[in-house]
Coordinates of C-alpha atoms in Angstrom, one line a residue:
M296 CA -29.3 -12.3 17.3
S297 CA -30.7 -11.1 13.9
L298 CA -32.4 -13.2 10.7
V299 CA -32.9 -10.8 7.9
K300 CA -35.6 -12.5 5.1
S301 CA -36.2 -10.8 1.8
I302 CA -36.6 -11.5 -1.9
S303 CA -33.0 -11.2 -2.5
G304 CA -32.4 -13.8 0.0
I305 CA -31.8 -15.0 3.4
R306 CA -29.3 -12.7 5.8
G307 CA -28.7 -13.2 9.7
T308 CA -25.7 -13.0 12.3
I309 CA -24.2 -16.4 12.6
G310 CA -25.8 -19.1 15.0
G311 CA -28.7 -18.4 17.7
R312 CA -32.3 -20.4 18.0
V313 CA -33.5 -21.8 14.6
G314 CA -35.2 -18.3 13.3
E315 CA -33.7 -15.8 15.3
G316 CA -30.1 -16.1 13.7
L317 CA -28.4 -17.5 10.7
N318 CA -27.9 -21.3 11.5
P319 CA -28.0 -25.2 10.1
V320 CA -31.4 -25.9 10.3
D321 CA -32.5 -21.9 8.4
I322 CA -29.6 -22.2 5.9
V323 CA -30.9 -26.0 5.6
R324 CA -34.5 -24.6 4.8
F325 CA -33.8 -21.6 2.9
T326 CA -31.6 -23.5 0.3
A327 CA -34.2 -26.1 0.5
A328 CA -36.5 -23.5 -1.1
Y329 CA -34.7 -22.0 -3.2
A330 CA -34.5 -25.4 -5.3
T331 CA -37.8 -26.5 -5.1
Q332 CA -38.5 -22.9 -6.9
R333 CA -36.0 -23.6 -9.2
R334 CA -36.6 -26.7 -10.1
A335 CA -40.4 -25.1 -10.5
A336 CA -38.8 -22.5 -13.0
L337 CA -36.6 -25.1 -14.6
P338 CA -37.5 -28.5 -14.2
D339 CA -35.0 -29.8 -16.9
N340 CA -31.5 -28.0 -15.2
K341 CA -30.2 -29.9 -12.4
T342 CA -27.3 -27.3 -11.2
I343 CA -26.5 -24.4 -9.6
V344 CA -23.7 -22.5 -8.6
V345 CA -22.4 -21.9 -5.3
G346 CA -19.3 -19.1 -5.0
R347 CA -18.6 -17.5 -1.4
D348 CA -16.5 -14.7 0.4
A349 CA -13.7 -15.2 3.0
R350 CA -15.8 -14.6 6.1
L351 CA -14.7 -16.6 9.2
S352 CA -18.6 -18.8 8.3
G353 CA -18.1 -19.3 5.1
S354 CA -17.0 -22.9 5.1
M355 CA -19.4 -24.0 7.7
V356 CA -22.4 -22.1 5.3
E357 CA -20.7 -24.0 2.4
H358 CA -20.6 -27.3 3.5
I359 CA -24.6 -27.3 4.6
V360 CA -25.6 -24.9 1.6
C361 CA -23.6 -27.7 -1.0
G362 CA -24.7 -31.0 0.5
T363 CA -28.6 -29.3 0.9
L364 CA -28.2 -28.8 -3.0
M365 CA -26.9 -32.3 -3.5
G366 CA -30.2 -33.6 -1.0
M367 CA -32.2 -31.7 -3.7
G368 CA -31.1 -33.7 -6.4
Y369 CA -29.4 -30.8 -8.1
N370 CA -25.8 -30.8 -9.3
V371 CA -23.1 -28.6 -7.8
V372 CA -20.8 -26.0 -9.6
N373 CA -18.6 -25.0 -6.1
I374 CA -16.4 -22.3 -7.7
G375 CA -15.4 -21.7 -4.0
L376 CA -13.5 -18.6 -2.9
A377 CA -15.3 -15.9 -5.5
T378 CA -16.7 -12.8 -5.7
T379 CA -20.5 -12.2 -6.3
P380 CA -19.8 -11.0 -10.1
T381 CA -17.8 -13.9 -11.1
T382 CA -20.5 -16.3 -9.5
E383 CA -23.1 -14.4 -11.1
L384 CA -20.6 -14.6 -14.5
A385 CA -20.2 -18.4 -13.7
V386 CA -24.5 -19.4 -13.7
T387 CA -24.4 -18.1 -17.5
G388 CA -21.1 -20.1 -17.9
E389 CA -22.4 -23.2 -16.7
K390 CA -25.8 -22.4 -18.2
A391 CA -27.0 -23.5 -14.6
A392 CA -30.5 -23.2 -13.3
G393 CA -29.1 -20.3 -10.8
G394 CA -26.8 -19.7 -8.2
I395 CA -26.4 -19.0 -4.8
I396 CA -23.8 -16.6 -3.7
L397 CA -22.7 -17.0 0.1
T398 CA -21.7 -13.7 1.7
A399 CA -23.0 -10.6 3.8
S400 CA -21.6 -8.0 1.5
H401 CA -20.5 -5.5 3.4
N402 CA -21.7 -6.5 7.1
P403 CA -19.8 -7.3 9.7
K404 CA -18.0 -11.1 10.5
Q405 CA -20.8 -12.2 12.8
W406 CA -22.9 -11.9 9.6
N407 CA -23.8 -14.2 6.2
A408 CA -26.2 -14.7 3.6
L409 CA -27.6 -16.8 0.9
K410 CA -28.1 -14.3 -1.6
L411 CA -30.1 -16.0 -4.6
L412 CA -29.9 -16.2 -8.7
N413 CA -31.6 -17.5 -11.2
E414 CA -30.3 -18.9 -14.6
R415 CA -29.3 -15.4 -16.3
G416 CA -27.2 -14.6 -12.9
E417 CA -29.3 -12.3 -11.8
F418 CA -31.1 -11.7 -8.4
L419 CA -34.7 -13.3 -8.2
N420 CA -36.9 -10.5 -9.0
D421 CA -40.3 -10.2 -6.8
A422 CA -42.9 -13.0 -7.6
E423 CA -39.3 -15.5 -7.5
G424 CA -38.1 -14.3 -4.2
K425 CA -41.7 -14.2 -2.3
G426 CA -42.0 -17.7 -4.3
V427 CA -38.6 -19.2 -1.8
L428 CA -39.8 -17.4 0.9
A429 CA -43.5 -19.1 0.9
I430 CA -42.1 -22.3 0.2
A431 CA -39.6 -22.0 3.1
E432 CA -42.1 -21.0 5.3
K433 CA -44.3 -23.9 4.7
E434 CA -40.9 -26.0 4.6
D435 CA -43.1 -27.4 1.5
F436 CA -40.5 -29.3 -0.4
V437 CA -39.1 -32.7 -1.3
F438 CA -35.7 -34.2 -1.3
A439 CA -34.2 -36.6 -3.4
E440 CA -34.2 -40.5 -3.4
V441 CA -30.7 -42.1 -3.1
D442 CA -30.5 -42.7 -7.0
E443 CA -31.5 -39.1 -7.8
L444 CA -29.1 -37.6 -5.5
G445 CA -26.5 -34.6 -6.9
H446 CA -23.1 -34.5 -7.1
M447 CA -20.7 -31.6 -6.7
S448 CA -17.6 -30.3 -8.9
C449 CA -14.9 -27.6 -8.2
K450 CA -13.6 -24.9 -10.6
D451 CA -12.2 -22.1 -10.3
Y452 CA -14.1 -19.1 -12.7
L453 CA -11.8 -16.1 -11.6
P454 CA -9.7 -16.4 -15.1
Y455 CA -12.9 -16.6 -16.6
H456 CA -14.3 -13.4 -15.3
V457 CA -11.0 -11.8 -16.3
E458 CA -11.2 -12.9 -19.0
Q459 CA -14.8 -11.3 -20.1
V460 CA -13.6 -7.9 -18.9
L461 CA -10.5 -7.9 -20.9
K462 CA -12.9 -8.6 -24.4
L463 CA -14.7 -5.3 -23.6
K464 CA -14.1 -3.3 -26.6
L465 CA -13.8 -0.2 -23.6
V466 CA -11.2 -1.6 -21.6
D467 CA -7.9 -0.3 -23.0
K468 CA -5.5 -3.0 -21.8
E469 CA -2.1 -1.2 -23.8
A470 CA -3.1 2.5 -22.5
I471 CA -3.2 0.9 -19.4
E472 CA -0.1 -0.8 -19.6
K473 CA 1.8 2.3 -21.2
A474 CA 0.7 4.3 -18.7
G475 CA 2.7 2.7 -15.8
F476 CA 0.3 3.5 -12.8
A477 CA 1.0 2.6 -9.4
V478 CA -2.6 1.1 -7.8
A479 CA -2.8 0.7 -4.3
I480 CA -5.7 -2.1 -2.9
D481 CA -7.4 -3.2 0.0
C482 CA -9.6 -6.0 -0.1
V483 CA -10.0 -6.1 3.3
N484 CA -9.0 -9.6 3.7
S485 CA -11.1 -11.3 1.7
V486 CA -12.1 -12.5 -2.3
G487 CA -11.0 -9.1 -3.3
G488 CA -7.3 -10.2 -2.4
L489 CA -7.6 -13.0 -5.2
A490 CA -9.9 -11.2 -7.9
I491 CA -8.1 -7.3 -8.0
P492 CA -4.8 -8.6 -8.1
A493 CA -4.8 -11.1 -11.1
M494 CA -7.3 -8.7 -12.5
L495 CA -4.4 -5.8 -12.5
R496 CA -2.0 -7.9 -13.3
A497 CA -4.0 -8.9 -16.4
L498 CA -4.7 -5.5 -17.2
G499 CA -0.4 -4.9 -17.3
V500 CA -0.5 -3.1 -14.1
K501 CA 3.1 -4.2 -12.6
N502 CA 3.3 -2.1 -9.4
I503 CA 0.4 -3.3 -6.9
I504 CA 0.6 -2.1 -3.2
E505 CA -1.4 -4.8 -1.4
L506 CA -3.2 -4.0 1.7
N507 CA -5.2 -6.4 3.8
C508 CA -5.3 -8.9 0.6
T509 CA -5.0 -12.0 2.6
P510 CA -8.1 -13.7 2.1
N511 CA -9.1 -15.2 6.0
G512 CA -12.2 -13.4 6.7
R513 CA -10.3 -11.2 9.6
F514 CA -11.4 -7.8 8.4
P515 CA -8.7 -5.3 9.6
H516 CA -11.8 -2.5 9.3
N517 CA -15.3 -2.1 9.3
P518 CA -15.7 -3.8 5.7
E519 CA -18.1 -1.4 4.3
P520 CA -15.9 0.5 2.0
L521 CA -16.9 4.3 3.8
P522 CA -14.2 7.2 4.2
Q523 CA -13.8 6.4 7.8
H524 CA -12.9 3.2 7.7
L525 CA -10.3 3.8 4.9
T526 CA -7.3 5.5 6.9
E527 CA -4.4 3.2 5.9
I528 CA -4.7 3.5 2.0
S529 CA -5.4 7.3 2.5
T530 CA -2.5 7.7 4.3
L531 CA -0.4 5.6 1.5
L532 CA -1.6 7.3 -0.9
K533 CA -0.7 10.9 0.8
Q534 CA 3.2 9.8 1.1
G535 CA 3.0 10.1 -2.8
K536 CA 3.2 6.3 -3.5
A537 CA 0.6 5.5 -5.8
D538 CA -1.6 7.2 -8.4
V539 CA -4.7 5.7 -7.3
G540 CA -6.7 3.6 -4.9
F541 CA -9.3 0.8 -5.2
V542 CA -11.0 -0.8 -2.3
V543 CA -13.9 -3.1 -2.7
D544 CA -16.1 -4.7 -0.3
P545 CA -16.3 -8.4 0.9
D546 CA -17.9 -10.2 -2.0
V547 CA -16.2 -7.1 -4.9
D548 CA -19.5 -5.6 -6.1
R549 CA -18.2 -2.0 -4.8
L550 CA -15.7 0.2 -6.2
A551 CA -14.3 2.6 -4.0
L552 CA -11.4 5.1 -5.3
V553 CA -8.9 7.0 -3.4
C554 CA -7.1 9.6 -5.1
E555 CA -3.4 10.3 -6.0
N556 CA -3.7 12.6 -2.6
G557 CA -5.4 10.6 -0.2
E558 CA -8.5 12.6 -0.7
M559 CA -11.3 10.2 -1.2
F560 CA -13.0 10.4 -4.6
G561 CA -16.5 9.6 -2.9
E562 CA -18.4 6.1 -3.7
E563 CA -21.3 8.0 -5.3
Y564 CA -19.2 8.8 -8.0
T565 CA -17.6 5.6 -9.0
L566 CA -20.4 5.2 -11.4
V567 CA -20.5 8.9 -12.2
S568 CA -17.1 9.0 -13.6
V569 CA -17.1 5.3 -14.9
A570 CA -20.4 6.5 -17.3
D571 CA -18.3 9.9 -18.3
Y572 CA -15.6 7.6 -19.8
V573 CA -18.8 5.2 -21.4
L574 CA -20.9 7.9 -22.2
S575 CA -18.0 9.6 -23.8
H576 CA -17.5 7.0 -26.2
T577 CA -20.6 5.2 -26.9
P578 CA -24.0 7.7 -25.5
G579 CA -27.0 6.3 -24.4
N580 CA -29.2 5.9 -21.4
T581 CA -28.3 5.9 -17.6
V582 CA -30.1 4.5 -14.4
S583 CA -28.9 5.0 -10.8
N584 CA -31.7 4.5 -7.9
M585 CA -33.5 6.6 -5.6
S586 CA -30.9 6.8 -3.0
S587 CA -28.2 7.9 -6.0
S588 CA -26.6 11.2 -6.9
R589 CA -28.0 13.6 -9.3
A590 CA -24.7 13.5 -10.8
L591 CA -25.3 10.8 -13.0
S592 CA -28.2 12.7 -14.2
D593 CA -26.0 15.6 -15.1
V594 CA -23.1 13.8 -17.1
T595 CA -25.8 11.7 -19.3
R596 CA -27.7 15.0 -20.2
A597 CA -24.6 16.2 -21.1
H598 CA -23.5 13.5 -23.4
G599 CA -27.2 14.0 -24.8
G600 CA -29.0 10.8 -23.0
H601 CA -31.4 10.3 -20.9
Y602 CA -31.1 9.5 -16.7
S603 CA -34.1 6.9 -15.2
A604 CA -34.2 6.5 -11.7
S605 CA -35.0 3.1 -10.0
A606 CA -36.0 1.7 -6.6
V607 CA -33.1 0.7 -4.4
G608 CA -31.4 -2.8 -5.3
E609 CA -29.9 -4.1 -7.5
V610 CA -33.0 -6.1 -9.3
N611 CA -35.3 -3.3 -9.7
V612 CA -31.9 -1.2 -10.9
V613 CA -31.4 -3.9 -13.6
A614 CA -35.3 -4.1 -14.4
E615 CA -34.9 -0.1 -15.0
M616 CA -31.9 -0.4 -17.8
K617 CA -33.5 -3.0 -19.4
A618 CA -36.7 -1.3 -19.6
T619 CA -34.8 2.0 -20.7
N620 CA -32.1 0.2 -23.1
A621 CA -29.2 1.5 -20.8
I622 CA -26.0 1.6 -21.6
I623 CA -24.7 1.3 -18.0
G624 CA -25.9 1.8 -15.0
G625 CA -25.5 1.5 -11.0
E626 CA -25.9 2.5 -7.4
G627 CA -24.4 5.1 -5.5
N628 CA -22.5 2.6 -3.4
G629 CA -19.6 2.4 -6.1
G630 CA -21.5 -0.1 -7.5
V631 CA -21.1 -0.7 -11.5
I632 CA -23.7 -2.3 -13.6
Y633 CA -21.9 -2.3 -17.2
P634 CA -24.1 -4.9 -19.8
E635 CA -22.0 -5.4 -22.2
C636 CA -20.0 -7.8 -19.7
H637 CA -23.1 -8.8 -17.3
Y638 CA -26.3 -6.9 -15.2
G639 CA -24.2 -7.1 -12.0
R640 CA -22.4 -4.7 -10.1
D641 CA -18.8 -6.0 -10.7
A642 CA -15.8 -3.9 -9.1
L643 CA -13.7 -5.6 -11.3
V644 CA -15.4 -4.1 -14.6
G645 CA -15.5 -0.9 -12.2
V646 CA -11.2 -1.2 -11.9
A647 CA -11.0 -2.1 -15.8
L648 CA -13.2 0.7 -17.0
F649 CA -11.8 3.4 -14.6
L650 CA -8.2 2.9 -15.5
S651 CA -8.9 2.9 -19.2
H652 CA -10.4 6.4 -18.2
L653 CA -7.2 7.3 -16.5
A654 CA -5.3 6.3 -19.3
H655 CA -6.6 8.6 -22.3
S656 CA -7.3 11.4 -19.6
G657 CA -4.1 12.2 -19.2
K658 CA -5.0 13.4 -15.7
K659 CA -4.5 12.9 -11.9
V660 CA -7.6 11.0 -10.1
S661 CA -8.1 14.7 -8.2
E662 CA -8.2 16.2 -11.8
I663 CA -10.8 14.0 -12.6
R664 CA -13.1 14.5 -9.9
K665 CA -13.0 17.9 -9.7
A666 CA -14.2 18.2 -13.6
L667 CA -17.7 16.2 -12.3
P668 CA -20.6 17.5 -11.2
E669 CA -20.5 18.5 -7.2
Y670 CA -22.9 17.3 -5.1
C671 CA -22.7 16.5 -1.0
I672 CA -24.4 13.1 -0.4
S673 CA -25.1 12.4 3.5
K674 CA -25.8 8.7 4.5
N675 CA -27.6 8.5 8.0
R676 CA -29.5 5.8 9.9
I677 CA -32.0 5.6 12.2
D678 CA -31.7 2.1 14.1
L679 CA -35.0 0.2 14.5
T680 CA -36.8 -1.0 17.5
P681 CA -39.3 -3.1 18.6
D682 CA -41.3 0.5 19.3
I683 CA -41.1 2.0 15.7
D684 CA -43.4 1.3 13.5
V685 CA -41.8 2.0 9.8
D686 CA -44.9 2.6 7.8
K687 CA -46.9 4.7 10.5
T688 CA -43.2 7.1 10.6
L689 CA -43.2 7.1 6.6
E690 CA -46.4 8.3 6.5
A691 CA -45.8 10.7 8.7
V692 CA -42.5 11.9 6.7
K693 CA -44.9 12.4 3.7
E694 CA -47.6 14.5 5.6
Q695 CA -45.3 16.7 6.9
Y696 CA -43.9 17.3 3.5
R697 CA -47.3 17.1 1.6
N698 CA -46.1 20.5 -0.2
E699 CA -43.1 20.0 -1.6
R700 CA -42.3 17.3 -3.8
V701 CA -43.0 13.4 -2.6
N702 CA -41.9 10.5 -4.2
D703 CA -43.0 7.0 -2.4
R704 CA -42.3 4.9 -5.0
D705 CA -39.3 3.0 -2.3
G706 CA -39.6 4.4 1.0
V707 CA -40.6 8.3 1.0
K708 CA -38.5 11.0 -1.1
I709 CA -38.5 14.4 -0.9
D710 CA -37.5 16.7 -3.5
F711 CA -36.5 20.1 -2.3
A712 CA -35.3 23.3 -4.1
E713 CA -32.3 23.2 -2.4
G714 CA -31.5 19.3 -2.4
W715 CA -33.1 16.1 -1.5
V716 CA -34.0 13.0 0.9
H717 CA -34.6 9.8 0.7
L718 CA -36.0 7.5 3.6
R719 CA -36.4 4.0 3.4
K720 CA -36.2 0.5 5.2
S721 CA -33.0 -1.4 5.1
N722 CA -33.6 -4.5 2.8
T723 CA -30.2 -6.0 4.6
E724 CA -30.0 -4.1 8.3
P725 CA -32.6 -3.4 10.5
I726 CA -32.2 0.2 10.3
I727 CA -33.7 2.9 8.2
R728 CA -31.5 5.0 6.4
V729 CA -31.8 8.1 5.5
Y730 CA -29.8 9.6 2.4
S731 CA -29.9 13.2 1.7
E732 CA -27.9 15.5 -1.0
A733 CA -27.2 19.4 -1.4
A734 CA -24.6 21.6 -2.9
T735 CA -22.2 21.4 0.5
M736 CA -22.5 18.8 2.9
D737 CA -23.4 21.2 5.8
E738 CA -26.9 21.6 3.6
A739 CA -27.1 18.0 3.1
N740 CA -26.6 17.4 7.0
A741 CA -28.5 19.8 7.5
L742 CA -31.3 18.5 5.0
A743 CA -30.8 14.8 7.1
Q744 CA -31.7 16.7 10.4
R745 CA -34.8 18.3 10.0
V746 CA -36.4 14.9 8.6
I747 CA -34.7 12.6 11.4
D748 CA -36.0 15.3 13.9
V749 CA -39.7 14.3 12.6
V750 CA -39.2 10.4 13.1
N751 CA -37.8 11.3 16.3
K752 CA -40.8 13.6 16.9
V753 CA -42.8 11.0 15.4
N754 CA -41.7 8.2 17.5
A755 CA -41.4 9.9 20.7
R756 CA -45.2 10.3 21.0

């Protein structure tokens, strides 16, 4: 059993002993700690929003979280089955003190998590997150007396979310409807099965081919939207049945595209293509994290803007976007952040902007992909064992490549003449992520393997 604590929340496998897995005792402890932190930050605001994805443990976790918040004196707006970006928008819609999203994102069914939001519907910053962890460690919270208990109301915020996307200036419903697209979707039997069809219908798409859209939490394949997991929708598109395919993860903050010929668009290029469309109409600055493709930088410069790289993590991307006045940003995992709607990764925004781009371009999806700068990114991992000292390992890698351009802002990133490799400890899984990029996949894999060999050598001593 695993329990991962970070500034963005608590994530773990369901069950196990206290402190070892995500179980009712730990759920109460961290929910109460979060409520205590919010009370200190906003003592007069007694409302917190709760939303969840459709995974099997969701109902159990939801009951415990909502009950604990009421026990802490908070009024809960329970929006039920909802995407992560829907929950973020609900926080500001309710003028709440914060929100808790119950989702383990792309992790398999045995995982769940509490993702913690501030009053702006954004993830807690470093200081706020560390505050929650400290309170939880000390169990320094006080529950409300009977006359001060909170109450719960239930609302559906999906129509509000769809409405906000439709209001965006660069979302062209008329052009999308006129194009008459056939759209295939795979929503991995989670909340995307509710949200994505609703978004497409609102955009005027009449031919929607739904795969895995029953929100029962029984994932039909690995829920991370990577090419090797998307054979069903790829086969459908190869048969010529749709103009484009959209795939989302269980909480719908990541968007992967599939071309009309069944080929993968590449999750790194979701943000790049949407940014290309946005920048062609409203030039400005962009941001992605250090593990994302150079292609966004190339596209941004071509439109006369400035590109910045942040540390990995949505909260870091958002902070850099605000600091640089970026008009669009996100992460190379298919996460699009468009501040005109809100500061959060949002697949509904990505779908609407990409379809607008597709309608205006008059091109096929594969043609849009071919027009973008060409890089290949390889995403690898090293599973952590108790014997691996991550800090020592990263220091050894830095020393090995001290004559290259090395950035240790977030893990270790090595810029070679032919590409780059980025190693960092995951905040969500017990692994070291090893991402690399070069002109070809063979070169990207070779770069990654060079560095992985160094890691293995260090830990074999």
